[in-house]
Amino acid sequence: MVLVVDTDFTVKLLKTLPHLMYQLFHNVTHIEFSQTGEDVKLNKTQQKTLMILYSEQSLNMSTSCRILNMEKGSFTSVIDNLIRFELVERKRDDKDRRKVHINLTAAGRKLVKQRMDLISKQIEQKLAVLSDKDYNRFINAVEILEDITAKLGAK
């Protein structure tokens, strides 16, 4: 099968997905916490990293960089700060010492779980403007995108 992707479709794709993410996640609760009496507010990259680690359990540095679309050097400083906040830890792969895995600590998992519950409620409020039909279509579209993303990543 020969697929033809025209410019209009490409523009729609480049515009729609980031705009959707903005609509859903702009102004959602930022992750803030107190550590040894000091208030800490995580930046968006740190928050995304925690959310991805929460959903994936454990990732190596390379995969994390690919998911977040970051260079390894830049991502290292993100991880260094999250380690300093005691939210993540690095572990070397027992079988391949070159690989470094990143995991949430117990404190990191607890913090993200609390925030995910809040974020879920905020997204629920934003989606409340949709009719039942549009809500079901949206859920179906997300499931289709998840499936397609997995297939594209398998190559």
PDB file of N, CA and C in Angstrom, residues 22-31 115 118-123:
ATOM      1  N   TYR A  22      -1.809  21.356  24.957  1.00  0.00           N
ATOM      2  CA  TYR A  22      -1.886  22.644  25.647  1.00  0.00           C
ATOM      3  C   TYR A  22      -3.260  22.812  26.294  1.00  0.00           C
ATOM      4  N   GLN A  23      -4.320  22.523  25.537  1.00  0.00           N
ATOM      5  CA  GLN A  23      -5.676  22.679  26.060  1.00  0.00           C
ATOM      6  C   GLN A  23      -5.914  21.798  27.289  1.00  0.00           C
ATOM      7  N   LEU A  24      -5.390  20.598  27.255  1.00  0.00           N
ATOM      8  CA  LEU A  24      -5.615  19.675  28.368  1.00  0.00           C
ATOM      9  C   LEU A  24      -4.738  19.965  29.578  1.00  0.00           C
ATOM     10  N   PHE A  25      -3.489  20.350  29.331  1.00  0.00           N
ATOM     11  CA  PHE A  25      -2.536  20.400  30.432  1.00  0.00           C
ATOM     12  C   PHE A  25      -2.083  21.790  30.842  1.00  0.00           C
ATOM     13  N   HIS A  26      -2.477  22.823  30.103  1.00  0.00           N
ATOM     14  CA  HIS A  26      -2.105  24.172  30.510  1.00  0.00           C
ATOM     15  C   HIS A  26      -2.868  24.516  31.787  1.00  0.00           C
ATOM     16  N   ASN A  27      -2.182  25.061  32.710  1.00  0.00           N
ATOM     17  CA  ASN A  27      -2.752  25.459  34.004  1.00  0.00           C
ATOM     18  C   ASN A  27      -3.183  24.291  34.882  1.00  0.00           C
ATOM     19  N   VAL A  28      -2.729  23.085  34.589  1.00  0.00           N
ATOM     20  CA  VAL A  28      -2.983  22.015  35.549  1.00  0.00           C
ATOM     21  C   VAL A  28      -2.022  22.208  36.710  1.00  0.00           C
ATOM     22  N   THR A  29      -2.317  21.569  37.789  1.00  0.00           N
ATOM     23  CA  THR A  29      -1.531  21.724  38.999  1.00  0.00           C
ATOM     24  C   THR A  29      -0.064  21.401  38.747  1.00  0.00           C
ATOM     25  N   HIS A  30       0.778  22.338  39.100  1.00  0.00           N
ATOM     26  CA  HIS A  30       2.213  22.091  39.017  1.00  0.00           C
ATOM     27  C   HIS A  30       2.636  21.289  40.233  1.00  0.00           C
ATOM     28  N   ILE A  31       3.699  20.537  40.075  1.00  0.00           N
ATOM     29  CA  ILE A  31       4.179  19.732  41.192  1.00  0.00           C
ATOM     30  C   ILE A  31       5.041  20.606  42.092  1.00  0.00           C
ATOM     31  N   ARG A 115      -0.312  13.843  42.635  1.00  0.00           N
ATOM     32  CA  ARG A 115      -0.502  14.829  41.567  1.00  0.00           C
ATOM     33  C   ARG A 115      -1.317  14.263  40.415  1.00  0.00           C
ATOM     34  N   LEU A 118      -4.931  14.583  41.179  1.00  0.00           N
ATOM     35  CA  LEU A 118      -5.374  15.967  40.990  1.00  0.00           C
ATOM     36  C   LEU A 118      -5.497  16.319  39.510  1.00  0.00           C
ATOM     37  N   ILE A 119      -4.500  15.942  38.736  1.00  0.00           N
ATOM     38  CA  ILE A 119      -4.499  16.234  37.302  1.00  0.00           C
ATOM     39  C   ILE A 119      -5.664  15.528  36.621  1.00  0.00           C
ATOM     40  N   SER A 120      -5.939  14.300  37.027  1.00  0.00           N
ATOM     41  CA  SER A 120      -7.070  13.563  36.451  1.00  0.00           C
ATOM     42  C   SER A 120      -8.382  14.306  36.690  1.00  0.00           C
ATOM     43  N   LYS A 121      -8.536  14.852  37.889  1.00  0.00           N
ATOM     44  CA  LYS A 121      -9.751  15.616  38.197  1.00  0.00           C
ATOM     45  C   LYS A 121      -9.828  16.887  37.343  1.00  0.00           C
ATOM     46  N   GLN A 122      -8.686  17.547  37.153  1.00  0.00           N
ATOM     47  CA  GLN A 122      -8.669  18.765  36.346  1.00  0.00           C
ATOM     48  C   GLN A 122      -8.988  18.461  34.883  1.00  0.00           C
ATOM     49  N   ILE A 123      -8.459  17.376  34.370  1.00  0.00           N
ATOM     50  CA  ILE A 123      -8.759  16.991  32.984  1.00  0.00           C
ATOM     51  C   ILE A 123     -10.236  16.621  32.861  1.00  0.00           C
TER      52      ILE A 123
END
